[in-house]
XYZ file of C-alpha atoms in Angstrom:
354
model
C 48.087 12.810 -28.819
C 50.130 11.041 -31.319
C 47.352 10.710 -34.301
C 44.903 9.542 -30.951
C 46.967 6.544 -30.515
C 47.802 8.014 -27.153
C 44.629 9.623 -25.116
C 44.401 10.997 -21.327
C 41.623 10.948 -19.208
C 41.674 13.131 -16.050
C 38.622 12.909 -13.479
C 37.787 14.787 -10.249
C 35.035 12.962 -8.329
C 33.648 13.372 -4.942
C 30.968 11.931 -3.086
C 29.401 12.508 0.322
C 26.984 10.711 2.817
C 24.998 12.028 5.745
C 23.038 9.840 7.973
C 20.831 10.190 11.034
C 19.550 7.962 13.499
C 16.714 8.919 16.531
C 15.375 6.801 18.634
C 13.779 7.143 22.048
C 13.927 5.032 25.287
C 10.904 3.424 27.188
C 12.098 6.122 29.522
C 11.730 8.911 27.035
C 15.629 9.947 26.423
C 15.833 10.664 23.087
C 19.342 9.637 21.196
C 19.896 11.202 18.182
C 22.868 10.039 16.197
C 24.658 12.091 13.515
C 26.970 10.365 10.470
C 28.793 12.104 7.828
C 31.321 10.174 5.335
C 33.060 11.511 2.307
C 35.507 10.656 -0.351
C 37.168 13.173 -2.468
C 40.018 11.945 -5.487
C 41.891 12.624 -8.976
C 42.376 10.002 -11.363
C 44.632 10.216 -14.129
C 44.444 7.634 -16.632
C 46.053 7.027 -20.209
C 45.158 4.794 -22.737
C 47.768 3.816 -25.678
C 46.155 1.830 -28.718
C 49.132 0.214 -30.783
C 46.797 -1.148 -32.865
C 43.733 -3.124 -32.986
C 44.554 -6.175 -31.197
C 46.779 -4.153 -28.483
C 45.941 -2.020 -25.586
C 47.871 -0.322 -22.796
C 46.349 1.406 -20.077
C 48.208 2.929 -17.506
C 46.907 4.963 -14.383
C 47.553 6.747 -11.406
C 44.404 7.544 -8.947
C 44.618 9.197 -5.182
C 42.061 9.884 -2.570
C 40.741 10.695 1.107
C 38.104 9.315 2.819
C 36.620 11.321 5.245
C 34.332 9.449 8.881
C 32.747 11.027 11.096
C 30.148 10.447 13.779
C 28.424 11.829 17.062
C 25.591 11.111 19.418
C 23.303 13.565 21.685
C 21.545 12.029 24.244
C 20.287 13.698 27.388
C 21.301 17.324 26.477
C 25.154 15.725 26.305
C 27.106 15.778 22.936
C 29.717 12.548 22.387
C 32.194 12.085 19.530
C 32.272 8.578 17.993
C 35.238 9.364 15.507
C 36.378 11.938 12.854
C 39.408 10.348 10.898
C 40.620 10.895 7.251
C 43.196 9.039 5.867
C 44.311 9.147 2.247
C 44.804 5.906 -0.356
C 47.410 6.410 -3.641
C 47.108 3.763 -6.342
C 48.788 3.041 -9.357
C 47.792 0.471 -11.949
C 48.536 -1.263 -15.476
C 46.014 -2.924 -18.001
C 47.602 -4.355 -21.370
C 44.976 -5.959 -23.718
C 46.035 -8.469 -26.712
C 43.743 -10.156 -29.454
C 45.844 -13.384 -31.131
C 44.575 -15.250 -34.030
C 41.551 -12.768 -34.367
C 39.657 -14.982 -32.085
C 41.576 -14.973 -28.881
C 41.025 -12.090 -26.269
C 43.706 -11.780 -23.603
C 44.160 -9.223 -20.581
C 46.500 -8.597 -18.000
C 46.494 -6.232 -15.193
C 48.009 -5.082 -11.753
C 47.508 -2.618 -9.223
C 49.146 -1.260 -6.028
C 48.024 0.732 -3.497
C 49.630 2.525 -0.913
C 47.182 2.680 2.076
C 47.709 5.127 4.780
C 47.109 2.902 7.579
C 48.022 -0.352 6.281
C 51.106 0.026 3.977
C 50.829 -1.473 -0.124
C 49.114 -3.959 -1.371
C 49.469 -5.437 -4.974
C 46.890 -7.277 -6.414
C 46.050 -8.501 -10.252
C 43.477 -10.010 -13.036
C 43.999 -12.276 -15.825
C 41.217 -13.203 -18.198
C 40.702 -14.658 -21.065
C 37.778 -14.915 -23.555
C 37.228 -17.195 -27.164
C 34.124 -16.849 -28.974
C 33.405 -19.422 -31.671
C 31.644 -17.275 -34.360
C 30.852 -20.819 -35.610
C 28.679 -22.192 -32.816
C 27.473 -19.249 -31.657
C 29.679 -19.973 -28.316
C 32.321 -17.486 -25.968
C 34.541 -19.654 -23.523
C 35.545 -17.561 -20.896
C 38.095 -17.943 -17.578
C 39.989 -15.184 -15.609
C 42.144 -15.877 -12.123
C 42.388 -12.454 -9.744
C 43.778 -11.431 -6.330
C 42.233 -8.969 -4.221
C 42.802 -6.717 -1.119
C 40.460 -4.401 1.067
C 41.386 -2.355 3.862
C 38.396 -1.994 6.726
C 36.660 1.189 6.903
C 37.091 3.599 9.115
C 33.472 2.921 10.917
C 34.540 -0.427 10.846
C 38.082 0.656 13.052
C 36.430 3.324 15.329
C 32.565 2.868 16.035
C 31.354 3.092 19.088
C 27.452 2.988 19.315
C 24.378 0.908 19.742
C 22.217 0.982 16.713
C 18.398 1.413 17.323
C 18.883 1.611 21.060
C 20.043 -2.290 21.380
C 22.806 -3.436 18.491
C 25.873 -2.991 19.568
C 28.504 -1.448 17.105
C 31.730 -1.558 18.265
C 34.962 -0.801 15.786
C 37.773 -3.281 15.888
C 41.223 -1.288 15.680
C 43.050 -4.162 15.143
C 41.633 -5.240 11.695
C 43.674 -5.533 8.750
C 43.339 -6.213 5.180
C 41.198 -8.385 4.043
C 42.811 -10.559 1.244
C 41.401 -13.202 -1.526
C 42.238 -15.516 -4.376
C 39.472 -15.755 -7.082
C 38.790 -17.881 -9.899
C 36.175 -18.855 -12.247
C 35.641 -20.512 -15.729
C 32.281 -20.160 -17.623
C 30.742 -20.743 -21.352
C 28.145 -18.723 -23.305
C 26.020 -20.141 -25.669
C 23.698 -17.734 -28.474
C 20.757 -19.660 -30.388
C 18.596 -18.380 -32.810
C 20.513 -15.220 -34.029
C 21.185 -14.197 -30.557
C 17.495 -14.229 -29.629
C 18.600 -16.397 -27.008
C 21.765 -16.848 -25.168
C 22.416 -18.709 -22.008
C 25.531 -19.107 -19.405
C 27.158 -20.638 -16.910
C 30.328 -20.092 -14.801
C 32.022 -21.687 -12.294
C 33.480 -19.582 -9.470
C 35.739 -19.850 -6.531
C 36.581 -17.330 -3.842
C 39.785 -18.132 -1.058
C 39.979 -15.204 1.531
C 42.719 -14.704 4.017
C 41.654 -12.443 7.347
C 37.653 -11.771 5.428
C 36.191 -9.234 7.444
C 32.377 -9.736 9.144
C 30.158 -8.104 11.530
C 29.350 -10.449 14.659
C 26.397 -9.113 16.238
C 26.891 -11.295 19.057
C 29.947 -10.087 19.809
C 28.784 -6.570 19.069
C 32.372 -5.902 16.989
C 33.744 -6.413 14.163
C 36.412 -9.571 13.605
C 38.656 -11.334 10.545
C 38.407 -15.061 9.722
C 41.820 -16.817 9.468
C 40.806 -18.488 5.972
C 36.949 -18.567 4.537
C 35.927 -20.079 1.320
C 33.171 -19.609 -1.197
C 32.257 -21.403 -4.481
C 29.015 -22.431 -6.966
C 27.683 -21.870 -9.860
C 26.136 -19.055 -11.445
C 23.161 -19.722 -14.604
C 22.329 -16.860 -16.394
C 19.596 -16.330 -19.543
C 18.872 -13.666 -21.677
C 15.434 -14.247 -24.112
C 15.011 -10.964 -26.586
C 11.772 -12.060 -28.517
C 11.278 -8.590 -30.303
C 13.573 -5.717 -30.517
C 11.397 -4.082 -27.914
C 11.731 -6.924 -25.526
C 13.952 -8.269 -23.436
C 13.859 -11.042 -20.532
C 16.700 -11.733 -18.177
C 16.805 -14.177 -15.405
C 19.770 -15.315 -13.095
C 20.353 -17.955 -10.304
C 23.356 -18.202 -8.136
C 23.964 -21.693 -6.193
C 26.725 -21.244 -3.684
C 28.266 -22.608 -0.844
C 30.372 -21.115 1.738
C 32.944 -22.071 4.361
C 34.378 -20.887 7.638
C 37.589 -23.105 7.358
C 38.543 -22.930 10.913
C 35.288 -24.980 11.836
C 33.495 -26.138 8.962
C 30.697 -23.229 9.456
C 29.411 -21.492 6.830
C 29.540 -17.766 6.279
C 27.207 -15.474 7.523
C 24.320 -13.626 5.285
C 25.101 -15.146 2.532
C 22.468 -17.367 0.628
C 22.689 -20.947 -1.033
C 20.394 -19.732 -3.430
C 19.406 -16.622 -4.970
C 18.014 -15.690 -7.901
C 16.519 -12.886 -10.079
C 14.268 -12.057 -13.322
C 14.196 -8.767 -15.194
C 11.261 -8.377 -18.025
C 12.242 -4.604 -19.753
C 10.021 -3.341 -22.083
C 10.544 -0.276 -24.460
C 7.345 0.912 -25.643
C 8.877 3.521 -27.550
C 12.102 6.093 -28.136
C 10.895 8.019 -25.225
C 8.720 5.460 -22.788
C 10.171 2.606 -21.344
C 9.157 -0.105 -18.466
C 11.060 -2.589 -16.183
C 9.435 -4.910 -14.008
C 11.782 -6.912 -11.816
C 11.737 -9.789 -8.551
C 14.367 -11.315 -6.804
C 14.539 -13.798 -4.885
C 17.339 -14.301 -1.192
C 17.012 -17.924 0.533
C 17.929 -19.118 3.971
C 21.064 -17.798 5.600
C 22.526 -17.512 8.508
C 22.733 -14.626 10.635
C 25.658 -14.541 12.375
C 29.140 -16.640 12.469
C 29.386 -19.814 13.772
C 25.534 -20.694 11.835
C 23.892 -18.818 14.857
C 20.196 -17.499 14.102
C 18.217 -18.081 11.015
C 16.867 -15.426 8.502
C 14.182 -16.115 6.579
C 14.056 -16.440 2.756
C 12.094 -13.329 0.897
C 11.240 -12.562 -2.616
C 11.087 -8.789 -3.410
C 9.045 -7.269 -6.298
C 9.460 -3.828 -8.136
C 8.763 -1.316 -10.937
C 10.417 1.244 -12.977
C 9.848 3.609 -15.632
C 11.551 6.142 -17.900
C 10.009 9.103 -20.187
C 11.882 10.981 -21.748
C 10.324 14.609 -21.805
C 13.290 16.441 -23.567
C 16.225 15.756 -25.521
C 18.522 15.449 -22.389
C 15.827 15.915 -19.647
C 13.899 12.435 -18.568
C 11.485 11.906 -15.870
C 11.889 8.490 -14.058
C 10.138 6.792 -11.200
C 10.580 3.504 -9.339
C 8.700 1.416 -7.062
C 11.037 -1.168 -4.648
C 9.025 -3.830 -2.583
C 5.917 -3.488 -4.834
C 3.826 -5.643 -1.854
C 5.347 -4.454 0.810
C 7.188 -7.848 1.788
C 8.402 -8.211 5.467
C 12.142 -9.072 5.770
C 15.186 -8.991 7.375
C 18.986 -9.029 5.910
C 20.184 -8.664 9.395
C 18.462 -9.924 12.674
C 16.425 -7.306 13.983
C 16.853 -4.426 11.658
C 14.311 -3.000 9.830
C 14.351 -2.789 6.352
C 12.316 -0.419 3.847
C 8.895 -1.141 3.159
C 7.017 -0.118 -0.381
C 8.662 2.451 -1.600
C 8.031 4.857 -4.390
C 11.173 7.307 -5.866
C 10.743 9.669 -8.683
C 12.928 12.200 -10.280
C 14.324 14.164 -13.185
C 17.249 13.638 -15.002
C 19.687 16.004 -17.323
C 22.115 15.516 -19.139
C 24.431 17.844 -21.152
């Protein structure tokens, strides 16, 4: 519309998640637990370019989320929940270049949830590359709000026979404050570049999973901050080397405690390798310290590196075979106490596109 200054994007998208669980007593009664989730919407979104250094977007979305979950055990059938509730947003995003160096955005959102009322929330960044150095200063500030899920509200089950899950009706939305400032620096023609930002994260009522308590429960006021170092090396067109490290500390502010499942240190490194316009390799590891498993710095989880491998061939124009490997040597780990987690495991598939 208007010489494509003004252009409208409208997408239907749906997705939709079934689960089961068995397990079987030292008795012998076998429980076999059923979940299906699914979340259908319409977003309508416009874009308005005045020109090149100005950019409104404007957009409405709406959708429904969809729980629910049952249990047989024992020849006997028992509802957990089966709830939908429906979400309405509507948000801004205006976009300004000044000095033709000097990138700008502002943005805002509300949403209207069906349970818990509106919520506005917001971003501002900003970004100023140095074309002379080689260097992008970048900062943004941002607010945020989540509402719990619906499993989180209305569960009622013990996972793998002994975990309790219990919903918490009386959660609200989880709100935060977030801030961070960071530089990137390219050398060489961009054959390397490296970064590092500077982050901060306030939360009002953050939502977490006691296992202890067997429920789910909101901290009054939780904190988390660090640093994040990130490197890119791209010694031949073909390839390219990535590597991250996150250093970050976290805070219960009620008693000092930090959070739970949530590392001081993590880490990753990506090696991708195109071999040719139709073949191409990634190898990958990454690496999850010490943490704590629940609130209050109750139980330990160990630190665990994880290893895997990927490919792509292209077969077709618009038909490519892909295959994966996660936990290349089989690694033993935990992200929660007690729950298992996948061993080696190999995917493959086709993909088309039209």
């Amino acid at each position: 519309l208007l010489d494509g200054t003004w252009t409208q994007h409208l997408d239907l998208y749906g997705s939709r998640t079934l689960r089961r669980f068995e397990d079987e007593s030292a008795a012998g009664v076998r429980t076999v637990s059923d979940f299906e989730g699914a979340r259908a919407g319409l977003e309508w979104r416009h874009d308005l370019v005045f020109d090149d250094a100005n950019l409104l977007t404007l957009g409405v979305d709406m959708h429904r989320d969809y729980g629910q979950a049952q249990e047989r055990s024992a020849g006997a059938s028992r509802e957990r929940y089966d709830r939908d509730e429906d979400a309405y947003a509507a948000y801004g995003l205006y976009s300004l270049e000044l000095f033709d160096r000097l990138n700008l955005t502002g943005g805002g959102r509300f949403d209207d949830f069906e349970a818990f009322g509106t919520e506005f929330t917001y971003r501002l960044t900003a970004a100023l590359p140095v074309a002379e150095t080689g260097t992008v200063l970048r900062a943004s500030h941002a607010t945020g709000a989540k509402a719990p899920t619906i499993q989180q509200r209305f569960d009622d089950t013990f996972l793998f026979g002994f975990l309790p899950v219990l919903g918490n009706p009386d959660l609200g939305v989880e709100r935060s404050r977030s801030w961070d400032v960071g530089v990137e620096q390219a050398l060489f023609n961009r054959m390397i570049v490296a970064s590092a930002t500077l982050f901060r994260n306030d939360f009002d009522d953050l939502i977490e999973y006691d296992s202890g308590a067997g429920t789910f429960l909101q901290l009054d006021k939780a904190t988390t901050e660090g640093v994040e170092l990130g490197l890119k090396v791209t010694p031949t067109d073909r390839v390219t080397l990535t590597g991250s490290y996150t250093l970050m500390r976290t805070e219960d502010r009620s008693d000092g405690s930090e959070l739970a499942r949530r590392p001081r240190h993590a880490g990753s490194v990506v090696a991708d390798v195109v071999f040719s316009d139709r073949l191409s390799f990634q190898a990958s590891a990454s690496h999850v310290g010490r943490r704590y498993n629940q609130t209050g710095e109750r139980g330990r989880l160990d630190p665990y590196t994880l290893v895997g491998l990927a490919a792509r061939y292209a077969l077709l124009d618009g038909l490519e075979l892909h295959g994966r490997i996660d936990n290349l040597f089989d690694a033993d780990y935990e992200e929660v106490e007690n729950l298992a987690t996948p061993g080696r495991s190999v995917f493959a598939g086709l993909r088309a596109t039209f």
